[in-house]
Amino acid sequence: MHGVDLAEIPEETARVARAVFPKGCLAMRVRDTLGPVFADADFEELFPVRGRPVVSPARLALASVLQFTEGLTDRQAAHAVRSRLDWKYALSLELTDTGFDFSVLSEFRARLAEADEGRAVFDAVLAAAGEAGLVKAGKRQRTDATHVLAATRDLNRLEFVVETLRTALNQIAEVAGDWLAGLAAPEWFDRYSARPEDSRFPSRWAARVEHGEQCGADGMALLQAVWSGAAPASLRILPAVEFLRQTWVQQFQRVEGVVRWREPKNTPSGLIRLRTPHEPEARTGAKRDLGWSGYKVHLSETCEPDAPHLITHIHTTPAPVTDDAVLEDIHTALAKRDLVPDEHLVDAGYIDAEQIHHARRDHGITLVGPVGKNTNQQQVHGAFFDNTHFTIDWERHSAICPGGRISVGWRADQSHRGTPVTRIRFAVRDCGPCELRASCTSAKTGRHLTLRPRAEHEILQQARTEQDTDHWRRRYGHRAGVEGTISQGVQAFGLRRSRYRGLAKTRLQHHFTGAAINLARLDAWFTGKSLARTRVSPFAALRPAG
């Protein structure tokens, strides 16, 4: 790869572009303010030292971000490079430059996805904005997530196993057709030649179960034949055959020598349960009444009124990964960019006493969000003494109940999640005759307490008290703005549907999308375009103030 200097815009290109666009346009304003953004040296590890010359990866990166900004296909983006003045200006191209073939863009994305370098493209745009003084560490940031649908069609359980077996049969037929012809029963051609959506499955539930178990038996017979000594050894390493094997382990079991469906409660968790043979990394997620197959993307952005609201981090995960599991990764990534906020606004899915403690201890971040309230049924339906009514002496390892009795047991233990907790026990002889027993415990034994580690316990009590104040509500109200970012990503940039198959390429898409949103927001900031107001329907506007 021979580096190309993008710092200088050809004189004739600059003259004609400014004559045609006297007020400028997005591509030109971004180029004038942020500079070339990318450099070929940033991508030199993706290309071999020797070989045929390549198109400047810096130009390909900027062209790809502009492509996502305008929602263009590869052919349209390549045509824009060839024919549009504003793109030639941004890419530092001569007016007579003929550009490149559209297939170069997909090859460039494949290199980025394989090396997981999509974040480098996103970081370069963010770094350029930082050098222009438009994004800084400290102050406030906010984070939220939304679901992302996989590029493949969602399948029900019966369609899934039939399509998995059909895909394996097709791949084996390409490699060892003669061997498969001698193995396949005549009825297999009727069952698995057509796609599931082109077939008519039985309408009765019992018949559908029987059809699925017949498919399970056929797949088991195929797997046994593939692993027999008479089968070509190359069949065992085919991707579709390995996917078939994993699927059959998850969906079927032998009961007295007969292949049967597994009960739903006996299937793996959503994090490892396969969904379609055409996108092995897609998983099923659920949030309240919404279920989907695909991924989840987390967006973090700045939210100060005196600067553009720029996305500072994008994190893509399989759909079942919970929000609180990614918070530490988000903070670590922000620390690497030197963009750690002073205050981080998140919703209830991200926050817990443990997360608040770790964010403050490891990164100096004040995590703001609603923590869970006490859900004890006695407290919900009436007066009840929760942990806050007990006096805890952490040094002496003892607790005093509201009735003045001292605990008789204190031991370190682990919760069902494997986190450290402290178990405190009060004696039956003290709890039995106590006048406050009805408000303290309904157990026949004495009262038991389970406490988090001291730092987390104190944080939780303080957070529950603070979030009931008007000051906290006004402080937390700034988090709602991230919903507008998600809305912009979904409506203007197709954020909620993956363009590609696989987690790596979906993550690359999101980094390009984040960079494109930042360019659009920077352009809005340069031109003085104000933020859109929250839409309120005419009827909702009539709601009484009280």
JSON list of N, CA and C in Angstrom, two decimals, residues 337-403:
[
{"chain": "A", "resi": 337, "resn": "ARG", "atom": "N", "xyz": [-10.54, 6.40, 25.21]},
{"chain": "A", "resi": 337, "resn": "ARG", "atom": "CA", "xyz": [-10.66, 7.57, 24.34]},
{"chain": "A", "resi": 337, "resn": "ARG", "atom": "C", "xyz": [-10.45, 8.88, 25.09]},
{"chain": "A", "resi": 338, "resn": "ASP", "atom": "N", "xyz": [-10.22, 8.81, 26.41]},
{"chain": "A", "resi": 338, "resn": "ASP", "atom": "CA", "xyz": [-10.12, 10.01, 27.24]},
{"chain": "A", "resi": 338, "resn": "ASP", "atom": "C", "xyz": [-11.41, 10.82, 27.20]},
{"chain": "A", "resi": 339, "resn": "LEU", "atom": "N", "xyz": [-12.54, 10.12, 27.23]},
{"chain": "A", "resi": 339, "resn": "LEU", "atom": "CA", "xyz": [-13.85, 10.77, 27.18]},
{"chain": "A", "resi": 339, "resn": "LEU", "atom": "C", "xyz": [-14.73, 10.33, 28.34]},
{"chain": "A", "resi": 340, "resn": "VAL", "atom": "N", "xyz": [-14.11, 10.04, 29.48]},
{"chain": "A", "resi": 340, "resn": "VAL", "atom": "CA", "xyz": [-14.89, 9.61, 30.64]},
{"chain": "A", "resi": 340, "resn": "VAL", "atom": "C", "xyz": [-15.74, 10.77, 31.14]},
{"chain": "A", "resi": 341, "resn": "PRO", "atom": "N", "xyz": [-17.04, 10.59, 31.33]},
{"chain": "A", "resi": 341, "resn": "PRO", "atom": "CA", "xyz": [-17.88, 11.67, 31.83]},
{"chain": "A", "resi": 341, "resn": "PRO", "atom": "C", "xyz": [-17.80, 11.79, 33.35]},
{"chain": "A", "resi": 342, "resn": "ASP", "atom": "N", "xyz": [-18.15, 12.95, 33.86]},
{"chain": "A", "resi": 342, "resn": "ASP", "atom": "CA", "xyz": [-18.29, 13.11, 35.30]},
{"chain": "A", "resi": 342, "resn": "ASP", "atom": "C", "xyz": [-19.58, 12.45, 35.79]},
{"chain": "A", "resi": 343, "resn": "GLU", "atom": "N", "xyz": [-20.61, 12.53, 34.94]},
{"chain": "A", "resi": 343, "resn": "GLU", "atom": "CA", "xyz": [-21.92, 12.01, 35.31]},
{"chain": "A", "resi": 343, "resn": "GLU", "atom": "C", "xyz": [-22.48, 11.20, 34.14]},
{"chain": "A", "resi": 344, "resn": "HIS", "atom": "N", "xyz": [-22.94, 10.00, 34.44]},
{"chain": "A", "resi": 344, "resn": "HIS", "atom": "CA", "xyz": [-23.44, 9.10, 33.40]},
{"chain": "A", "resi": 344, "resn": "HIS", "atom": "C", "xyz": [-24.89, 8.76, 33.71]},
{"chain": "A", "resi": 345, "resn": "LEU", "atom": "N", "xyz": [-25.80, 9.16, 32.81]},
{"chain": "A", "resi": 345, "resn": "LEU", "atom": "CA", "xyz": [-27.23, 8.94, 32.99]},
{"chain": "A", "resi": 345, "resn": "LEU", "atom": "C", "xyz": [-27.66, 7.68, 32.26]},
{"chain": "A", "resi": 346, "resn": "VAL", "atom": "N", "xyz": [-28.25, 6.75, 32.98]},
{"chain": "A", "resi": 346, "resn": "VAL", "atom": "CA", "xyz": [-28.67, 5.48, 32.39]},
{"chain": "A", "resi": 346, "resn": "VAL", "atom": "C", "xyz": [-30.04, 5.10, 32.95]},
{"chain": "A", "resi": 347, "resn": "ASP", "atom": "N", "xyz": [-30.69, 4.13, 32.30]},
{"chain": "A", "resi": 347, "resn": "ASP", "atom": "CA", "xyz": [-31.98, 3.69, 32.83]},
{"chain": "A", "resi": 347, "resn": "ASP", "atom": "C", "xyz": [-31.78, 2.53, 33.79]},
{"chain": "A", "resi": 348, "resn": "ALA", "atom": "N", "xyz": [-32.90, 1.99, 34.28]},
{"chain": "A", "resi": 348, "resn": "ALA", "atom": "CA", "xyz": [-32.84, 1.00, 35.35]},
{"chain": "A", "resi": 348, "resn": "ALA", "atom": "C", "xyz": [-32.14, -0.28, 34.94]},
{"chain": "A", "resi": 349, "resn": "GLY", "atom": "N", "xyz": [-32.11, -0.58, 33.64]},
{"chain": "A", "resi": 349, "resn": "GLY", "atom": "CA", "xyz": [-31.48, -1.82, 33.20]},
{"chain": "A", "resi": 349, "resn": "GLY", "atom": "C", "xyz": [-29.98, -1.85, 33.40]},
{"chain": "A", "resi": 350, "resn": "TYR", "atom": "N", "xyz": [-29.35, -0.69, 33.46]},
{"chain": "A", "resi": 350, "resn": "TYR", "atom": "CA", "xyz": [-27.89, -0.61, 33.59]},
{"chain": "A", "resi": 350, "resn": "TYR", "atom": "C", "xyz": [-27.41, -0.50, 35.04]},
{"chain": "A", "resi": 351, "resn": "ILE", "atom": "N", "xyz": [-28.29, -0.10, 35.93]},
{"chain": "A", "resi": 351, "resn": "ILE", "atom": "CA", "xyz": [-27.81, 0.38, 37.22]},
{"chain": "A", "resi": 351, "resn": "ILE", "atom": "C", "xyz": [-28.12, -0.59, 38.34]},
{"chain": "A", "resi": 352, "resn": "ASP", "atom": "N", "xyz": [-27.19, -0.64, 39.28]},
{"chain": "A", "resi": 352, "resn": "ASP", "atom": "CA", "xyz": [-27.30, -1.43, 40.49]},
{"chain": "A", "resi": 352, "resn": "ASP", "atom": "C", "xyz": [-26.28, -0.84, 41.46]},
{"chain": "A", "resi": 353, "resn": "ALA", "atom": "N", "xyz": [-26.41, -1.21, 42.72]},
{"chain": "A", "resi": 353, "resn": "ALA", "atom": "CA", "xyz": [-25.44, -0.70, 43.70]},
{"chain": "A", "resi": 353, "resn": "ALA", "atom": "C", "xyz": [-24.02, -1.08, 43.33]},
{"chain": "A", "resi": 354, "resn": "GLU", "atom": "N", "xyz": [-23.85, -2.31, 42.82]},
{"chain": "A", "resi": 354, "resn": "GLU", "atom": "CA", "xyz": [-22.52, -2.75, 42.42]},
{"chain": "A", "resi": 354, "resn": "GLU", "atom": "C", "xyz": [-21.98, -1.91, 41.27]},
{"chain": "A", "resi": 355, "resn": "GLN", "atom": "N", "xyz": [-22.85, -1.59, 40.30]},
{"chain": "A", "resi": 355, "resn": "GLN", "atom": "CA", "xyz": [-22.41, -0.79, 39.16]},
{"chain": "A", "resi": 355, "resn": "GLN", "atom": "C", "xyz": [-22.06, 0.63, 39.60]},
{"chain": "A", "resi": 356, "resn": "ILE", "atom": "N", "xyz": [-22.86, 1.21, 40.50]},
{"chain": "A", "resi": 356, "resn": "ILE", "atom": "CA", "xyz": [-22.57, 2.56, 40.99]},
{"chain": "A", "resi": 356, "resn": "ILE", "atom": "C", "xyz": [-21.21, 2.58, 41.69]},
{"chain": "A", "resi": 357, "resn": "HIS", "atom": "N", "xyz": [-20.97, 1.57, 42.51]},
{"chain": "A", "resi": 357, "resn": "HIS", "atom": "CA", "xyz": [-19.72, 1.50, 43.27]},
{"chain": "A", "resi": 357, "resn": "HIS", "atom": "C", "xyz": [-18.52, 1.35, 42.35]},
{"chain": "A", "resi": 358, "resn": "HIS", "atom": "N", "xyz": [-18.60, 0.44, 41.39]},
{"chain": "A", "resi": 358, "resn": "HIS", "atom": "CA", "xyz": [-17.47, 0.20, 40.49]},
{"chain": "A", "resi": 358, "resn": "HIS", "atom": "C", "xyz": [-17.21, 1.39, 39.58]},
{"chain": "A", "resi": 359, "resn": "ALA", "atom": "N", "xyz": [-18.27, 2.06, 39.11]},
{"chain": "A", "resi": 359, "resn": "ALA", "atom": "CA", "xyz": [-18.08, 3.24, 38.24]},
{"chain": "A", "resi": 359, "resn": "ALA", "atom": "C", "xyz": [-17.37, 4.34, 39.00]},
{"chain": "A", "resi": 360, "resn": "ARG", "atom": "N", "xyz": [-17.73, 4.53, 40.27]},
{"chain": "A", "resi": 360, "resn": "ARG", "atom": "CA", "xyz": [-17.11, 5.58, 41.08]},
{"chain": "A", "resi": 360, "resn": "ARG", "atom": "C", "xyz": [-15.67, 5.20, 41.45]},
{"chain": "A", "resi": 361, "resn": "ARG", "atom": "N", "xyz": [-15.47, 3.94, 41.80]},
{"chain": "A", "resi": 361, "resn": "ARG", "atom": "CA", "xyz": [-14.15, 3.50, 42.25]},
{"chain": "A", "resi": 361, "resn": "ARG", "atom": "C", "xyz": [-13.15, 3.41, 41.10]},
{"chain": "A", "resi": 362, "resn": "ASP", "atom": "N", "xyz": [-13.55, 2.85, 39.96]},
{"chain": "A", "resi": 362, "resn": "ASP", "atom": "CA", "xyz": [-12.62, 2.56, 38.87]},
{"chain": "A", "resi": 362, "resn": "ASP", "atom": "C", "xyz": [-12.43, 3.72, 37.90]},
{"chain": "A", "resi": 363, "resn": "HIS", "atom": "N", "xyz": [-13.48, 4.55, 37.72]},
{"chain": "A", "resi": 363, "resn": "HIS", "atom": "CA", "xyz": [-13.41, 5.57, 36.68]},
{"chain": "A", "resi": 363, "resn": "HIS", "atom": "C", "xyz": [-13.76, 6.98, 37.18]},
{"chain": "A", "resi": 364, "resn": "GLY", "atom": "N", "xyz": [-14.15, 7.11, 38.44]},
{"chain": "A", "resi": 364, "resn": "GLY", "atom": "CA", "xyz": [-14.54, 8.42, 38.95]},
{"chain": "A", "resi": 364, "resn": "GLY", "atom": "C", "xyz": [-15.83, 8.93, 38.33]},
{"chain": "A", "resi": 365, "resn": "ILE", "atom": "N", "xyz": [-16.73, 8.03, 37.92]},
{"chain": "A", "resi": 365, "resn": "ILE", "atom": "CA", "xyz": [-17.98, 8.40, 37.27]},
{"chain": "A", "resi": 365, "resn": "ILE", "atom": "C", "xyz": [-19.12, 8.32, 38.29]},
{"chain": "A", "resi": 366, "resn": "THR", "atom": "N", "xyz": [-19.96, 9.35, 38.30]},
{"chain": "A", "resi": 366, "resn": "THR", "atom": "CA", "xyz": [-21.18, 9.31, 39.10]},
{"chain": "A", "resi": 366, "resn": "THR", "atom": "C", "xyz": [-22.29, 8.73, 38.24]},
{"chain": "A", "resi": 367, "resn": "LEU", "atom": "N", "xyz": [-22.72, 7.53, 38.56]},
{"chain": "A", "resi": 367, "resn": "LEU", "atom": "CA", "xyz": [-23.75, 6.85, 37.78]},
{"chain": "A", "resi": 367, "resn": "LEU", "atom": "C", "xyz": [-25.11, 7.25, 38.32]},
{"chain": "A", "resi": 368, "resn": "VAL", "atom": "N", "xyz": [-25.96, 7.76, 37.45]},
{"chain": "A", "resi": 368, "resn": "VAL", "atom": "CA", "xyz": [-27.27, 8.26, 37.85]},
{"chain": "A", "resi": 368, "resn": "VAL", "atom": "C", "xyz": [-28.36, 7.48, 37.12]},
{"chain": "A", "resi": 369, "resn": "GLY", "atom": "N", "xyz": [-29.24, 6.89, 37.91]},
{"chain": "A", "resi": 369, "resn": "GLY", "atom": "CA", "xyz": [-30.34, 6.13, 37.34]},
{"chain": "A", "resi": 369, "resn": "GLY", "atom": "C", "xyz": [-31.19, 5.55, 38.45]},
{"chain": "A", "resi": 370, "resn": "PRO", "atom": "N", "xyz": [-32.40, 5.11, 38.16]},
{"chain": "A", "resi": 370, "resn": "PRO", "atom": "CA", "xyz": [-33.29, 4.57, 39.20]},
{"chain": "A", "resi": 370, "resn": "PRO", "atom": "C", "xyz": [-32.87, 3.17, 39.62]},
{"chain": "A", "resi": 371, "resn": "VAL", "atom": "N", "xyz": [-32.57, 3.00, 40.90]},
{"chain": "A", "resi": 371, "resn": "VAL", "atom": "CA", "xyz": [-32.26, 1.67, 41.43]},
{"chain": "A", "resi": 371, "resn": "VAL", "atom": "C", "xyz": [-33.56, 0.99, 41.83]},
{"chain": "A", "resi": 372, "resn": "GLY", "atom": "N", "xyz": [-33.52, -0.33, 41.90]},
{"chain": "A", "resi": 372, "resn": "GLY", "atom": "CA", "xyz": [-34.72, -1.09, 42.25]},
{"chain": "A", "resi": 372, "resn": "GLY", "atom": "C", "xyz": [-35.15, -0.82, 43.69]},
{"chain": "A", "resi": 373, "resn": "LYS", "atom": "N", "xyz": [-36.46, -0.77, 43.88]},
{"chain": "A", "resi": 373, "resn": "LYS", "atom": "CA", "xyz": [-36.99, -0.58, 45.23]},
{"chain": "A", "resi": 373, "resn": "LYS", "atom": "C", "xyz": [-37.23, -1.93, 45.88]},
{"chain": "A", "resi": 374, "resn": "ASN", "atom": "N", "xyz": [-37.46, -1.91, 47.19]},
{"chain": "A", "resi": 374, "resn": "ASN", "atom": "CA", "xyz": [-37.71, -3.13, 47.93]},
{"chain": "A", "resi": 374, "resn": "ASN", "atom": "C", "xyz": [-39.01, -3.76, 47.43]},
{"chain": "A", "resi": 375, "resn": "THR", "atom": "N", "xyz": [-38.93, -5.01, 47.01]},
{"chain": "A", "resi": 375, "resn": "THR", "atom": "CA", "xyz": [-40.11, -5.68, 46.44]},
{"chain": "A", "resi": 375, "resn": "THR", "atom": "C", "xyz": [-40.71, -6.70, 47.39]},
{"chain": "A", "resi": 376, "resn": "ASN", "atom": "N", "xyz": [-40.33, -6.67, 48.66]},
{"chain": "A", "resi": 376, "resn": "ASN", "atom": "CA", "xyz": [-40.91, -7.59, 49.62]},
{"chain": "A", "resi": 376, "resn": "ASN", "atom": "C", "xyz": [-42.42, -7.40, 49.67]},
{"chain": "A", "resi": 377, "resn": "GLN", "atom": "N", "xyz": [-43.18, -8.48, 49.56]},
{"chain": "A", "resi": 377, "resn": "GLN", "atom": "CA", "xyz": [-44.62, -8.39, 49.47]},
{"chain": "A", "resi": 377, "resn": "GLN", "atom": "C", "xyz": [-45.24, -7.77, 50.71]},
{"chain": "A", "resi": 378, "resn": "GLN", "atom": "N", "xyz": [-44.67, -8.05, 51.89]},
{"chain": "A", "resi": 378, "resn": "GLN", "atom": "CA", "xyz": [-45.20, -7.46, 53.10]},
{"chain": "A", "resi": 378, "resn": "GLN", "atom": "C", "xyz": [-45.06, -5.94, 53.07]},
{"chain": "A", "resi": 379, "resn": "GLN", "atom": "N", "xyz": [-43.96, -5.46, 52.50]},
{"chain": "A", "resi": 379, "resn": "GLN", "atom": "CA", "xyz": [-43.75, -4.02, 52.44]},
{"chain": "A", "resi": 379, "resn": "GLN", "atom": "C", "xyz": [-44.67, -3.40, 51.41]},
{"chain": "A", "resi": 380, "resn": "VAL", "atom": "N", "xyz": [-44.95, -4.13, 50.34]},
{"chain": "A", "resi": 380, "resn": "VAL", "atom": "CA", "xyz": [-45.82, -3.59, 49.31]},
{"chain": "A", "resi": 380, "resn": "VAL", "atom": "C", "xyz": [-47.24, -3.42, 49.83]},
{"chain": "A", "resi": 381, "resn": "HIS", "atom": "N", "xyz": [-47.73, -4.38, 50.61]},
{"chain": "A", "resi": 381, "resn": "HIS", "atom": "CA", "xyz": [-49.11, -4.37, 51.04]},
{"chain": "A", "resi": 381, "resn": "HIS", "atom": "C", "xyz": [-49.32, -3.76, 52.44]},
{"chain": "A", "resi": 382, "resn": "GLY", "atom": "N", "xyz": [-48.28, -3.36, 53.10]},
{"chain": "A", "resi": 382, "resn": "GLY", "atom": "CA", "xyz": [-48.45, -2.78, 54.42]},
{"chain": "A", "resi": 382, "resn": "GLY", "atom": "C", "xyz": [-47.11, -2.42, 55.03]},
{"chain": "A", "resi": 383, "resn": "ALA", "atom": "N", "xyz": [-47.15, -1.99, 56.30]},
{"chain": "A", "resi": 383, "resn": "ALA", "atom": "CA", "xyz": [-45.93, -1.61, 56.99]},
{"chain": "A", "resi": 383, "resn": "ALA", "atom": "C", "xyz": [-45.02, -2.82, 57.18]},
{"chain": "A", "resi": 384, "resn": "PHE", "atom": "N", "xyz": [-43.73, -2.62, 56.90]},
{"chain": "A", "resi": 384, "resn": "PHE", "atom": "CA", "xyz": [-42.78, -3.72, 57.04]},
{"chain": "A", "resi": 384, "resn": "PHE", "atom": "C", "xyz": [-41.40, -3.14, 57.32]},
{"chain": "A", "resi": 385, "resn": "PHE", "atom": "N", "xyz": [-40.66, -3.79, 58.20]},
{"chain": "A", "resi": 385, "resn": "PHE", "atom": "CA", "xyz": [-39.33, -3.33, 58.54]},
{"chain": "A", "resi": 385, "resn": "PHE", "atom": "C", "xyz": [-38.32, -3.92, 57.54]},
{"chain": "A", "resi": 386, "resn": "ASP", "atom": "N", "xyz": [-37.87, -3.09, 56.59]},
{"chain": "A", "resi": 386, "resn": "ASP", "atom": "CA", "xyz": [-36.84, -3.57, 55.67]},
{"chain": "A", "resi": 386, "resn": "ASP", "atom": "C", "xyz": [-35.46, -3.33, 56.27]},
{"chain": "A", "resi": 387, "resn": "ASN", "atom": "N", "xyz": [-34.42, -3.49, 55.47]},
{"chain": "A", "resi": 387, "resn": "ASN", "atom": "CA", "xyz": [-33.05, -3.38, 55.99]},
{"chain": "A", "resi": 387, "resn": "ASN", "atom": "C", "xyz": [-32.74, -2.01, 56.57]},
{"chain": "A", "resi": 388, "resn": "THR", "atom": "N", "xyz": [-33.45, -0.98, 56.08]},
{"chain": "A", "resi": 388, "resn": "THR", "atom": "CA", "xyz": [-33.15, 0.36, 56.56]},
{"chain": "A", "resi": 388, "resn": "THR", "atom": "C", "xyz": [-33.57, 0.58, 58.01]},
{"chain": "A", "resi": 389, "resn": "HIS", "atom": "N", "xyz": [-34.43, -0.28, 58.54]},
{"chain": "A", "resi": 389, "resn": "HIS", "atom": "CA", "xyz": [-34.89, -0.14, 59.93]},
{"chain": "A", "resi": 389, "resn": "HIS", "atom": "C", "xyz": [-33.93, -0.80, 60.92]},
{"chain": "A", "resi": 390, "resn": "PHE", "atom": "N", "xyz": [-32.90, -1.45, 60.42]},
{"chain": "A", "resi": 390, "resn": "PHE", "atom": "CA", "xyz": [-31.95, -2.14, 61.28]},
{"chain": "A", "resi": 390, "resn": "PHE", "atom": "C", "xyz": [-30.67, -1.32, 61.37]},
{"chain": "A", "resi": 391, "resn": "THR", "atom": "N", "xyz": [-30.06, -1.29, 62.55]},
{"chain": "A", "resi": 391, "resn": "THR", "atom": "CA", "xyz": [-28.78, -0.62, 62.75]},
{"chain": "A", "resi": 391, "resn": "THR", "atom": "C", "xyz": [-27.66, -1.64, 62.56]},
{"chain": "A", "resi": 392, "resn": "ILE", "atom": "N", "xyz": [-26.81, -1.38, 61.56]},
{"chain": "A", "resi": 392, "resn": "ILE", "atom": "CA", "xyz": [-25.75, -2.33, 61.21]},
{"chain": "A", "resi": 392, "resn": "ILE", "atom": "C", "xyz": [-24.43, -1.83, 61.77]},
{"chain": "A", "resi": 393, "resn": "ASP", "atom": "N", "xyz": [-23.77, -2.66, 62.55]},
{"chain": "A", "resi": 393, "resn": "ASP", "atom": "CA", "xyz": [-22.42, -2.37, 63.07]},
{"chain": "A", "resi": 393, "resn": "ASP", "atom": "C", "xyz": [-21.44, -3.24, 62.30]},
{"chain": "A", "resi": 394, "resn": "TRP", "atom": "N", "xyz": [-20.86, -2.66, 61.24]},
{"chain": "A", "resi": 394, "resn": "TRP", "atom": "CA", "xyz": [-19.99, -3.45, 60.36]},
{"chain": "A", "resi": 394, "resn": "TRP", "atom": "C", "xyz": [-18.70, -3.86, 61.05]},
{"chain": "A", "resi": 395, "resn": "GLU", "atom": "N", "xyz": [-18.19, -3.03, 61.97]},
{"chain": "A", "resi": 395, "resn": "GLU", "atom": "CA", "xyz": [-16.94, -3.37, 62.65]},
{"chain": "A", "resi": 395, "resn": "GLU", "atom": "C", "xyz": [-17.13, -4.54, 63.61]},
{"chain": "A", "resi": 396, "resn": "ARG", "atom": "N", "xyz": [-18.23, -4.55, 64.34]},
{"chain": "A", "resi": 396, "resn": "ARG", "atom": "CA", "xyz": [-18.47, -5.59, 65.33]},
{"chain": "A", "resi": 396, "resn": "ARG", "atom": "C", "xyz": [-19.26, -6.78, 64.78]},
{"chain": "A", "resi": 397, "resn": "HIS", "atom": "N", "xyz": [-19.62, -6.71, 63.50]},
{"chain": "A", "resi": 397, "resn": "HIS", "atom": "CA", "xyz": [-20.36, -7.81, 62.86]},
{"chain": "A", "resi": 397, "resn": "HIS", "atom": "C", "xyz": [-21.64, -8.14, 63.63]},
{"chain": "A", "resi": 398, "resn": "SER", "atom": "N", "xyz": [-22.45, -7.12, 63.81]},
{"chain": "A", "resi": 398, "resn": "SER", "atom": "CA", "xyz": [-23.72, -7.33, 64.49]},
{"chain": "A", "resi": 398, "resn": "SER", "atom": "C", "xyz": [-24.74, -6.34, 63.97]},
{"chain": "A", "resi": 399, "resn": "ALA", "atom": "N", "xyz": [-26.02, -6.62, 64.25]},
{"chain": "A", "resi": 399, "resn": "ALA", "atom": "CA", "xyz": [-27.12, -5.75, 63.83]},
{"chain": "A", "resi": 399, "resn": "ALA", "atom": "C", "xyz": [-28.12, -5.67, 64.96]},
{"chain": "A", "resi": 400, "resn": "ILE", "atom": "N", "xyz": [-28.80, -4.53, 65.06]},
{"chain": "A", "resi": 400, "resn": "ILE", "atom": "CA", "xyz": [-29.83, -4.31, 66.08]},
{"chain": "A", "resi": 400, "resn": "ILE", "atom": "C", "xyz": [-31.15, -4.08, 65.37]},
{"chain": "A", "resi": 401, "resn": "CYS", "atom": "N", "xyz": [-32.17, -4.85, 65.75]},
{"chain": "A", "resi": 401, "resn": "CYS", "atom": "CA", "xyz": [-33.47, -4.77, 65.11]},
{"chain": "A", "resi": 401, "resn": "CYS", "atom": "C", "xyz": [-34.27, -3.60, 65.67]},
{"chain": "A", "resi": 402, "resn": "PRO", "atom": "N", "xyz": [-35.42, -3.27, 65.06]},
{"chain": "A", "resi": 402, "resn": "PRO", "atom": "CA", "xyz": [-36.24, -2.16, 65.58]},
{"chain": "A", "resi": 402, "resn": "PRO", "atom": "C", "xyz": [-36.71, -2.38, 67.01]},
{"chain": "A", "resi": 403, "resn": "GLY", "atom": "N", "xyz": [-36.76, -3.65, 67.45]},
{"chain": "A", "resi": 403, "resn": "GLY", "atom": "CA", "xyz": [-37.16, -3.94, 68.82]},
{"chain": "A", "resi": 403, "resn": "GLY", "atom": "C", "xyz": [-36.02, -3.90, 69.81]}
]
